[in-house]
């Protein structure tokens, strides 16, 4: 099920901004790093109202690890629904340490199956198998399948990247950037070099 195929490897962070005093300041870096989609349910900005429906999520909750609240390595990009469901739950498998494809599989009818204990944890905490999530995946899959056969331009919009790719060259994290080379690999830099894939 193409729109809901989880990554087959643990996510490797491209960016390493340091020292912001607000977690919101990490948002453009996270959008780029996690390719403008929710790391947990794979919903894309383009299927919602752009990045307004998405949030900076603390992998280990602030209450559990206050010193990591502003550390980039503890932040991921998540949709509002997943962020809310997760709330203060601890122990969620880190998508940068675990390949989610080993944990979760989505079928064309929208149902989701946990493939291992980590998958069970993700499904249980994020309620990925509730009626709303299941129906969202089923309908999204139907719409994208229709677009693929009937309207390539709409299909490219649904499966492509948003227009407002963040310009990370202009960002100056107060504590520097542990992976400055990542900026050259940002989606905006790749678009400038005409390397952007139409479907992503
Ligand atoms: Zn989500």
JSON list of C-alpha atoms and ligand atoms in Angstrom, two decimals:
[
{"chain": "A", "resi": 1, "resn": "UNK", "atom": "CA", "xyz": [0.00, 0.00, 0.00]},
{"chain": "A", "resi": 2, "resn": "UNK", "atom": "CA", "xyz": [2.14, 2.76, -1.40]},
{"chain": "A", "resi": 3, "resn": "UNK", "atom": "CA", "xyz": [1.10, 5.84, 0.63]},
{"chain": "A", "resi": 4, "resn": "UNK", "atom": "CA", "xyz": [1.41, 3.89, 3.89]},
{"chain": "A", "resi": 5, "resn": "UNK", "atom": "CA", "xyz": [4.60, 1.90, 3.46]},
{"chain": "A", "resi": 6, "resn": "UNK", "atom": "CA", "xyz": [6.86, 2.50, 6.44]},
{"chain": "A", "resi": 7, "resn": "UNK", "atom": "CA", "xyz": [10.61, 3.14, 5.94]},
{"chain": "A", "resi": 8, "resn": "UNK", "atom": "CA", "xyz": [12.66, -0.03, 5.57]},
{"chain": "A", "resi": 9, "resn": "UNK", "atom": "CA", "xyz": [15.54, 1.39, 7.59]},
{"chain": "A", "resi": 10, "resn": "UNK", "atom": "CA", "xyz": [15.85, 3.42, 10.75]},
{"chain": "A", "resi": 11, "resn": "UNK", "atom": "CA", "xyz": [15.71, 7.12, 9.95]},
{"chain": "A", "resi": 12, "resn": "UNK", "atom": "CA", "xyz": [19.12, 8.71, 9.69]},
{"chain": "A", "resi": 13, "resn": "UNK", "atom": "CA", "xyz": [18.99, 12.36, 10.69]},
{"chain": "A", "resi": 14, "resn": "UNK", "atom": "CA", "xyz": [20.39, 14.77, 8.11]},
{"chain": "A", "resi": 15, "resn": "UNK", "atom": "CA", "xyz": [20.39, 17.80, 10.39]},
{"chain": "A", "resi": 16, "resn": "UNK", "atom": "CA", "xyz": [21.81, 18.61, 13.79]},
{"chain": "A", "resi": 17, "resn": "UNK", "atom": "CA", "xyz": [20.68, 22.06, 14.98]},
{"chain": "A", "resi": 18, "resn": "UNK", "atom": "CA", "xyz": [21.68, 22.87, 18.56]},
{"chain": "A", "resi": 19, "resn": "UNK", "atom": "CA", "xyz": [20.68, 25.30, 21.25]},
{"chain": "A", "resi": 20, "resn": "UNK", "atom": "CA", "xyz": [17.24, 26.73, 20.44]},
{"chain": "A", "resi": 21, "resn": "UNK", "atom": "CA", "xyz": [15.33, 27.78, 23.55]},
{"chain": "A", "resi": 22, "resn": "UNK", "atom": "CA", "xyz": [11.91, 26.86, 22.06]},
{"chain": "A", "resi": 23, "resn": "UNK", "atom": "CA", "xyz": [11.12, 23.47, 20.61]},
{"chain": "A", "resi": 24, "resn": "UNK", "atom": "CA", "xyz": [9.07, 25.18, 17.88]},
{"chain": "A", "resi": 25, "resn": "UNK", "atom": "CA", "xyz": [12.31, 26.63, 16.48]},
{"chain": "A", "resi": 26, "resn": "UNK", "atom": "CA", "xyz": [13.31, 23.11, 15.46]},
{"chain": "A", "resi": 27, "resn": "UNK", "atom": "CA", "xyz": [10.19, 22.73, 13.30]},
{"chain": "A", "resi": 28, "resn": "UNK", "atom": "CA", "xyz": [11.71, 23.63, 9.88]},
{"chain": "A", "resi": 29, "resn": "UNK", "atom": "CA", "xyz": [14.60, 21.22, 10.49]},
{"chain": "A", "resi": 30, "resn": "UNK", "atom": "CA", "xyz": [12.22, 18.44, 11.51]},
{"chain": "A", "resi": 31, "resn": "UNK", "atom": "CA", "xyz": [9.90, 19.06, 8.56]},
{"chain": "A", "resi": 32, "resn": "UNK", "atom": "CA", "xyz": [12.82, 18.63, 6.21]},
{"chain": "A", "resi": 33, "resn": "UNK", "atom": "CA", "xyz": [14.38, 15.71, 8.09]},
{"chain": "A", "resi": 34, "resn": "UNK", "atom": "CA", "xyz": [11.14, 13.74, 8.28]},
{"chain": "A", "resi": 35, "resn": "UNK", "atom": "CA", "xyz": [10.02, 14.64, 4.74]},
{"chain": "A", "resi": 36, "resn": "UNK", "atom": "CA", "xyz": [6.93, 16.62, 5.69]},
{"chain": "A", "resi": 37, "resn": "UNK", "atom": "CA", "xyz": [5.01, 13.66, 7.07]},
{"chain": "A", "resi": 38, "resn": "UNK", "atom": "CA", "xyz": [4.08, 12.21, 10.43]},
{"chain": "A", "resi": 39, "resn": "UNK", "atom": "CA", "xyz": [6.73, 9.76, 11.50]},
{"chain": "A", "resi": 40, "resn": "UNK", "atom": "CA", "xyz": [4.11, 7.59, 13.24]},
{"chain": "A", "resi": 41, "resn": "UNK", "atom": "CA", "xyz": [1.12, 7.38, 10.87]},
{"chain": "A", "resi": 42, "resn": "UNK", "atom": "CA", "xyz": [2.74, 8.63, 7.61]},
{"chain": "A", "resi": 43, "resn": "UNK", "atom": "CA", "xyz": [0.08, 11.33, 7.08]},
{"chain": "A", "resi": 44, "resn": "UNK", "atom": "CA", "xyz": [1.51, 14.05, 4.86]},
{"chain": "A", "resi": 45, "resn": "UNK", "atom": "CA", "xyz": [1.30, 17.80, 5.18]},
{"chain": "A", "resi": 46, "resn": "UNK", "atom": "CA", "xyz": [-0.31, 17.89, 1.77]},
{"chain": "A", "resi": 47, "resn": "UNK", "atom": "CA", "xyz": [-3.17, 15.69, 2.93]},
{"chain": "A", "resi": 48, "resn": "UNK", "atom": "CA", "xyz": [-3.91, 18.15, 5.72]},
{"chain": "A", "resi": 49, "resn": "UNK", "atom": "CA", "xyz": [-3.62, 21.91, 5.94]},
{"chain": "A", "resi": 50, "resn": "UNK", "atom": "CA", "xyz": [0.11, 22.06, 5.45]},
{"chain": "A", "resi": 51, "resn": "UNK", "atom": "CA", "xyz": [2.35, 22.09, 8.48]},
{"chain": "A", "resi": 52, "resn": "UNK", "atom": "CA", "xyz": [-0.31, 23.69, 10.71]},
{"chain": "A", "resi": 53, "resn": "UNK", "atom": "CA", "xyz": [-1.71, 20.23, 11.44]},
{"chain": "A", "resi": 54, "resn": "UNK", "atom": "CA", "xyz": [1.68, 18.96, 12.58]},
{"chain": "A", "resi": 55, "resn": "UNK", "atom": "CA", "xyz": [3.69, 19.31, 15.75]},
{"chain": "A", "resi": 56, "resn": "UNK", "atom": "CA", "xyz": [7.14, 18.92, 17.22]},
{"chain": "A", "resi": 57, "resn": "UNK", "atom": "CA", "xyz": [6.92, 15.72, 19.24]},
{"chain": "A", "resi": 58, "resn": "UNK", "atom": "CA", "xyz": [9.17, 14.76, 22.14]},
{"chain": "A", "resi": 59, "resn": "UNK", "atom": "CA", "xyz": [10.11, 11.11, 21.74]},
{"chain": "A", "resi": 60, "resn": "UNK", "atom": "CA", "xyz": [10.88, 10.84, 25.44]},
{"chain": "A", "resi": 61, "resn": "UNK", "atom": "CA", "xyz": [8.30, 13.10, 27.08]},
{"chain": "A", "resi": 62, "resn": "UNK", "atom": "CA", "xyz": [9.41, 16.35, 28.69]},
{"chain": "A", "resi": 63, "resn": "UNK", "atom": "CA", "xyz": [8.25, 15.09, 32.09]},
{"chain": "A", "resi": 64, "resn": "UNK", "atom": "CA", "xyz": [10.51, 12.03, 31.81]},
{"chain": "A", "resi": 65, "resn": "UNK", "atom": "CA", "xyz": [13.58, 13.76, 30.42]},
{"chain": "A", "resi": 66, "resn": "UNK", "atom": "CA", "xyz": [13.44, 17.53, 30.94]},
{"chain": "A", "resi": 67, "resn": "UNK", "atom": "CA", "xyz": [17.10, 17.90, 29.95]},
{"chain": "A", "resi": 68, "resn": "UNK", "atom": "CA", "xyz": [16.32, 16.41, 26.54]},
{"chain": "A", "resi": 69, "resn": "UNK", "atom": "CA", "xyz": [13.28, 18.62, 25.90]},
{"chain": "A", "resi": 70, "resn": "UNK", "atom": "CA", "xyz": [15.25, 20.85, 23.54]},
{"chain": "A", "resi": 71, "resn": "UNK", "atom": "CA", "xyz": [17.66, 18.27, 22.10]},
{"chain": "A", "resi": 72, "resn": "UNK", "atom": "CA", "xyz": [17.16, 17.68, 18.39]},
{"chain": "A", "resi": 73, "resn": "UNK", "atom": "CA", "xyz": [17.81, 13.94, 18.78]},
{"chain": "A", "resi": 74, "resn": "UNK", "atom": "CA", "xyz": [14.75, 13.67, 21.02]},
{"chain": "A", "resi": 75, "resn": "UNK", "atom": "CA", "xyz": [12.43, 15.52, 18.63]},
{"chain": "A", "resi": 76, "resn": "UNK", "atom": "CA", "xyz": [10.44, 14.08, 15.75]},
{"chain": "A", "resi": 77, "resn": "UNK", "atom": "CA", "xyz": [7.74, 15.41, 13.40]},
{"chain": "A", "resi": 78, "resn": "UNK", "atom": "CA", "xyz": [4.22, 14.15, 14.07]},
{"chain": "A", "resi": 79, "resn": "UNK", "atom": "CA", "xyz": [0.66, 14.97, 13.12]},
{"chain": "A", "resi": 80, "resn": "UNK", "atom": "CA", "xyz": [-1.51, 16.58, 15.74]},
{"chain": "A", "resi": 81, "resn": "UNK", "atom": "CA", "xyz": [-3.60, 13.43, 16.25]},
{"chain": "A", "resi": 82, "resn": "UNK", "atom": "CA", "xyz": [-0.59, 11.17, 16.90]},
{"chain": "A", "resi": 83, "resn": "UNK", "atom": "CA", "xyz": [1.03, 13.78, 19.11]},
{"chain": "A", "resi": 84, "resn": "UNK", "atom": "CA", "xyz": [-2.15, 14.01, 21.19]},
{"chain": "A", "resi": 85, "resn": "UNK", "atom": "CA", "xyz": [-2.60, 10.24, 21.42]},
{"chain": "A", "resi": 86, "resn": "UNK", "atom": "CA", "xyz": [0.99, 9.75, 22.46]},
{"chain": "A", "resi": 87, "resn": "UNK", "atom": "CA", "xyz": [0.74, 12.45, 25.12]},
{"chain": "A", "resi": 88, "resn": "UNK", "atom": "CA", "xyz": [3.14, 11.51, 27.95]},
{"chain": "A", "resi": 89, "resn": "UNK", "atom": "CA", "xyz": [3.56, 7.86, 26.97]},
{"chain": "A", "resi": 90, "resn": "UNK", "atom": "CA", "xyz": [7.13, 6.69, 27.37]},
{"chain": "A", "resi": 91, "resn": "UNK", "atom": "CA", "xyz": [8.97, 3.88, 25.61]},
{"chain": "A", "resi": 92, "resn": "UNK", "atom": "CA", "xyz": [7.81, 4.51, 22.05]},
{"chain": "A", "resi": 93, "resn": "UNK", "atom": "CA", "xyz": [10.35, 2.89, 19.66]},
{"chain": "A", "resi": 94, "resn": "UNK", "atom": "CA", "xyz": [12.70, 5.55, 18.27]},
{"chain": "A", "resi": 95, "resn": "UNK", "atom": "CA", "xyz": [12.24, 5.77, 14.47]},
{"chain": "A", "resi": 96, "resn": "UNK", "atom": "CA", "xyz": [15.93, 6.67, 14.28]},
{"chain": "A", "resi": 97, "resn": "UNK", "atom": "CA", "xyz": [16.87, 3.37, 15.94]},
{"chain": "A", "resi": 98, "resn": "UNK", "atom": "CA", "xyz": [14.21, 1.00, 14.60]},
{"chain": "A", "resi": 99, "resn": "UNK", "atom": "CA", "xyz": [12.97, 0.39, 11.03]},
{"chain": "A", "resi": 100, "resn": "UNK", "atom": "CA", "xyz": [9.23, 0.89, 11.34]},
{"chain": "A", "resi": 101, "resn": "UNK", "atom": "CA", "xyz": [8.65, -1.44, 8.37]},
{"chain": "A", "resi": 102, "resn": "UNK", "atom": "CA", "xyz": [9.74, -4.27, 10.64]},
{"chain": "A", "resi": 103, "resn": "UNK", "atom": "CA", "xyz": [7.07, -3.18, 13.12]},
{"chain": "A", "resi": 104, "resn": "UNK", "atom": "CA", "xyz": [3.99, -2.21, 11.11]},
{"chain": "A", "resi": 105, "resn": "UNK", "atom": "CA", "xyz": [2.15, -3.20, 7.95]},
{"chain": "A", "resi": 106, "resn": "UNK", "atom": "CA", "xyz": [-0.87, -1.45, 6.44]},
{"chain": "A", "resi": 107, "resn": "UNK", "atom": "CA", "xyz": [-3.33, -3.24, 4.16]},
{"chain": "A", "resi": 108, "resn": "UNK", "atom": "CA", "xyz": [-5.38, -1.74, 1.33]},
{"chain": "A", "resi": 109, "resn": "UNK", "atom": "CA", "xyz": [-8.56, -1.82, 3.39]},
{"chain": "A", "resi": 110, "resn": "UNK", "atom": "CA", "xyz": [-6.86, 0.57, 5.81]},
{"chain": "A", "resi": 111, "resn": "UNK", "atom": "CA", "xyz": [-6.23, -1.98, 8.54]},
{"chain": "A", "resi": 112, "resn": "UNK", "atom": "CA", "xyz": [-2.87, -2.06, 10.28]},
{"chain": "A", "resi": 113, "resn": "UNK", "atom": "CA", "xyz": [-0.98, -5.06, 11.66]},
{"chain": "A", "resi": 114, "resn": "UNK", "atom": "CA", "xyz": [1.74, -5.04, 14.30]},
{"chain": "A", "resi": 115, "resn": "UNK", "atom": "CA", "xyz": [4.61, -7.30, 13.20]},
{"chain": "A", "resi": 116, "resn": "UNK", "atom": "CA", "xyz": [6.49, -7.38, 16.50]},
{"chain": "A", "resi": 117, "resn": "UNK", "atom": "CA", "xyz": [6.36, -6.12, 20.07]},
{"chain": "A", "resi": 118, "resn": "UNK", "atom": "CA", "xyz": [7.51, -2.64, 19.06]},
{"chain": "A", "resi": 119, "resn": "UNK", "atom": "CA", "xyz": [4.71, -2.51, 16.50]},
{"chain": "A", "resi": 120, "resn": "UNK", "atom": "CA", "xyz": [2.22, -3.55, 19.17]},
{"chain": "A", "resi": 121, "resn": "UNK", "atom": "CA", "xyz": [3.45, -0.70, 21.33]},
{"chain": "A", "resi": 122, "resn": "UNK", "atom": "CA", "xyz": [3.05, 1.81, 18.50]},
{"chain": "A", "resi": 123, "resn": "UNK", "atom": "CA", "xyz": [-0.45, 0.60, 17.64]},
{"chain": "A", "resi": 124, "resn": "UNK", "atom": "CA", "xyz": [-1.58, 0.57, 21.26]},
{"chain": "A", "resi": 125, "resn": "UNK", "atom": "CA", "xyz": [-0.19, 3.96, 22.29]},
{"chain": "A", "resi": 126, "resn": "UNK", "atom": "CA", "xyz": [-1.07, 5.84, 19.09]},
{"chain": "A", "resi": 127, "resn": "UNK", "atom": "CA", "xyz": [-4.39, 3.98, 18.54]},
{"chain": "A", "resi": 128, "resn": "UNK", "atom": "CA", "xyz": [-3.30, 3.38, 14.97]},
{"chain": "A", "resi": 129, "resn": "UNK", "atom": "CA", "xyz": [-5.97, 0.66, 14.65]},
{"chain": "A", "resi": 130, "resn": "UNK", "atom": "CA", "xyz": [-8.94, 2.73, 15.76]},
{"chain": "A", "resi": 131, "resn": "UNK", "atom": "CA", "xyz": [-11.84, 3.39, 13.38]},
{"chain": "A", "resi": 132, "resn": "UNK", "atom": "CA", "xyz": [-10.75, 6.93, 12.51]},
{"chain": "A", "resi": 133, "resn": "UNK", "atom": "CA", "xyz": [-7.20, 6.00, 11.54]},
{"chain": "A", "resi": 134, "resn": "UNK", "atom": "CA", "xyz": [-8.33, 2.92, 9.64]},
{"chain": "A", "resi": 135, "resn": "UNK", "atom": "CA", "xyz": [-10.94, 4.86, 7.67]},
{"chain": "A", "resi": 136, "resn": "UNK", "atom": "CA", "xyz": [-8.47, 7.68, 6.98]},
{"chain": "A", "resi": 137, "resn": "UNK", "atom": "CA", "xyz": [-5.98, 5.23, 5.48]},
{"chain": "A", "resi": 138, "resn": "UNK", "atom": "CA", "xyz": [-8.64, 3.39, 3.45]},
{"chain": "A", "resi": 139, "resn": "UNK", "atom": "CA", "xyz": [-10.06, 6.58, 1.96]},
{"chain": "A", "resi": 140, "resn": "UNK", "atom": "CA", "xyz": [-6.64, 8.13, 1.32]},
{"chain": "A", "resi": 141, "resn": "UNK", "atom": "CA", "xyz": [-5.55, 4.97, -0.43]},
{"chain": "A", "resi": 142, "resn": "UNK", "atom": "CA", "xyz": [-8.70, 5.01, -2.62]},
{"chain": "A", "resi": 143, "resn": "UNK", "atom": "CA", "xyz": [-8.23, 8.67, -3.55]},
{"chain": "A", "resi": 144, "resn": "UNK", "atom": "CA", "xyz": [-4.55, 8.22, -4.38]},
{"chain": "A", "resi": 145, "resn": "UNK", "atom": "CA", "xyz": [-5.26, 5.09, -6.44]},
{"chain": "A", "resi": 146, "resn": "UNK", "atom": "CA", "xyz": [-7.94, 6.99, -8.39]},
{"chain": "A", "resi": 147, "resn": "UNK", "atom": "CA", "xyz": [-5.62, 9.93, -8.98]},
{"chain": "A", "resi": 148, "resn": "UNK", "atom": "CA", "xyz": [-2.83, 7.64, -10.16]},
{"chain": "A", "resi": 149, "resn": "UNK", "atom": "CA", "xyz": [-4.96, 6.21, -12.94]},
{"chain": "A", "resi": 150, "resn": "UNK", "atom": "CA", "xyz": [-7.05, 9.26, -13.79]},
{"chain": "A", "resi": 151, "resn": "UNK", "atom": "CA", "xyz": [-5.04, 12.41, -13.09]},
{"chain": "A", "resi": 152, "resn": "UNK", "atom": "CA", "xyz": [-1.23, 12.30, -12.90]},
{"chain": "A", "resi": 153, "resn": "UNK", "atom": "CA", "xyz": [-1.03, 15.97, -11.84]},
{"chain": "A", "resi": 154, "resn": "UNK", "atom": "CA", "xyz": [-3.24, 15.41, -8.81]},
{"chain": "A", "resi": 155, "resn": "UNK", "atom": "CA", "xyz": [-1.38, 12.19, -8.06]},
{"chain": "A", "resi": 156, "resn": "UNK", "atom": "CA", "xyz": [1.92, 14.10, -8.11]},
{"chain": "A", "resi": 157, "resn": "UNK", "atom": "CA", "xyz": [0.46, 16.66, -5.70]},
{"chain": "A", "resi": 158, "resn": "UNK", "atom": "CA", "xyz": [-0.78, 14.00, -3.30]},
{"chain": "A", "resi": 159, "resn": "UNK", "atom": "CA", "xyz": [2.48, 12.06, -3.34]},
{"chain": "A", "resi": 160, "resn": "UNK", "atom": "CA", "xyz": [4.93, 14.93, -3.88]},
{"chain": "A", "resi": 161, "resn": "UNK", "atom": "CA", "xyz": [6.53, 17.39, -1.50]},
{"chain": "A", "resi": 162, "resn": "UNK", "atom": "CA", "xyz": [4.88, 20.68, -0.45]},
{"chain": "A", "resi": 163, "resn": "UNK", "atom": "CA", "xyz": [5.74, 23.95, -2.18]},
{"chain": "A", "resi": 164, "resn": "UNK", "atom": "CA", "xyz": [7.04, 25.72, 0.92]},
{"chain": "A", "resi": 165, "resn": "UNK", "atom": "CA", "xyz": [10.27, 23.78, 1.42]},
{"chain": "A", "resi": 166, "resn": "UNK", "atom": "CA", "xyz": [12.16, 25.45, 4.30]},
{"chain": "A", "resi": 167, "resn": "UNK", "atom": "CA", "xyz": [15.29, 27.42, 3.50]},
{"chain": "A", "resi": 168, "resn": "UNK", "atom": "CA", "xyz": [17.71, 26.05, 6.06]},
{"chain": "A", "resi": 169, "resn": "UNK", "atom": "CA", "xyz": [20.69, 28.03, 4.74]},
{"chain": "A", "resi": 170, "resn": "UNK", "atom": "CA", "xyz": [19.16, 31.07, 6.47]},
{"chain": "A", "resi": 171, "resn": "UNK", "atom": "CA", "xyz": [18.82, 29.38, 9.85]},
{"chain": "A", "resi": 172, "resn": "UNK", "atom": "CA", "xyz": [21.40, 30.03, 12.54]},
{"chain": "A", "resi": 173, "resn": "UNK", "atom": "CA", "xyz": [20.90, 27.67, 15.48]},
{"chain": "A", "resi": 174, "resn": "UNK", "atom": "CA", "xyz": [22.32, 29.40, 18.60]},
{"chain": "A", "resi": 175, "resn": "UNK", "atom": "CA", "xyz": [24.54, 26.41, 19.48]},
{"chain": "A", "resi": 176, "resn": "UNK", "atom": "CA", "xyz": [25.59, 25.63, 15.93]},
{"chain": "A", "resi": 177, "resn": "UNK", "atom": "CA", "xyz": [24.82, 22.62, 13.76]},
{"chain": "A", "resi": 178, "resn": "UNK", "atom": "CA", "xyz": [26.41, 19.23, 14.29]},
{"chain": "A", "resi": 179, "resn": "UNK", "atom": "CA", "xyz": [25.59, 18.17, 10.72]},
{"chain": "A", "resi": 180, "resn": "UNK", "atom": "CA", "xyz": [26.10, 21.28, 8.57]},
{"chain": "A", "resi": 181, "resn": "UNK", "atom": "CA", "xyz": [26.58, 19.12, 5.46]},
{"chain": "A", "resi": 182, "resn": "UNK", "atom": "CA", "xyz": [22.89, 18.16, 5.74]},
{"chain": "A", "resi": 183, "resn": "UNK", "atom": "CA", "xyz": [21.81, 21.57, 4.46]},
{"chain": "A", "resi": 184, "resn": "UNK", "atom": "CA", "xyz": [23.15, 20.73, 1.01]},
{"chain": "A", "resi": 185, "resn": "UNK", "atom": "CA", "xyz": [20.96, 17.62, 1.11]},
{"chain": "A", "resi": 186, "resn": "UNK", "atom": "CA", "xyz": [17.84, 19.49, 2.26]},
{"chain": "A", "resi": 187, "resn": "UNK", "atom": "CA", "xyz": [14.81, 19.20, 0.01]},
{"chain": "A", "resi": 188, "resn": "UNK", "atom": "CA", "xyz": [15.02, 22.88, -0.94]},
{"chain": "A", "resi": 189, "resn": "UNK", "atom": "CA", "xyz": [18.66, 22.57, -1.97]},
{"chain": "A", "resi": 190, "resn": "UNK", "atom": "CA", "xyz": [17.79, 19.46, -3.96]},
{"chain": "A", "resi": 191, "resn": "UNK", "atom": "CA", "xyz": [14.93, 21.30, -5.66]},
{"chain": "A", "resi": 192, "resn": "UNK", "atom": "CA", "xyz": [17.34, 24.11, -6.62]},
{"chain": "A", "resi": 193, "resn": "UNK", "atom": "CA", "xyz": [19.57, 21.47, -8.22]},
{"chain": "A", "resi": 194, "resn": "UNK", "atom": "CA", "xyz": [16.50, 19.99, -9.94]},
{"chain": "A", "resi": 195, "resn": "UNK", "atom": "CA", "xyz": [17.00, 16.72, -8.08]},
{"chain": "A", "resi": 196, "resn": "UNK", "atom": "CA", "xyz": [13.58, 16.63, -6.46]},
{"chain": "A", "resi": 197, "resn": "UNK", "atom": "CA", "xyz": [11.67, 13.41, -7.11]},
{"chain": "A", "resi": 198, "resn": "UNK", "atom": "CA", "xyz": [8.13, 13.95, -8.38]},
{"chain": "A", "resi": 199, "resn": "UNK", "atom": "CA", "xyz": [6.82, 11.19, -6.13]},
{"chain": "A", "resi": 200, "resn": "UNK", "atom": "CA", "xyz": [8.33, 10.85, -2.71]},
{"chain": "B", "resi": 1, "resn": "LIG", "atom": "ZN1", "xyz": [0.28, 10.85, 12.68]}
]
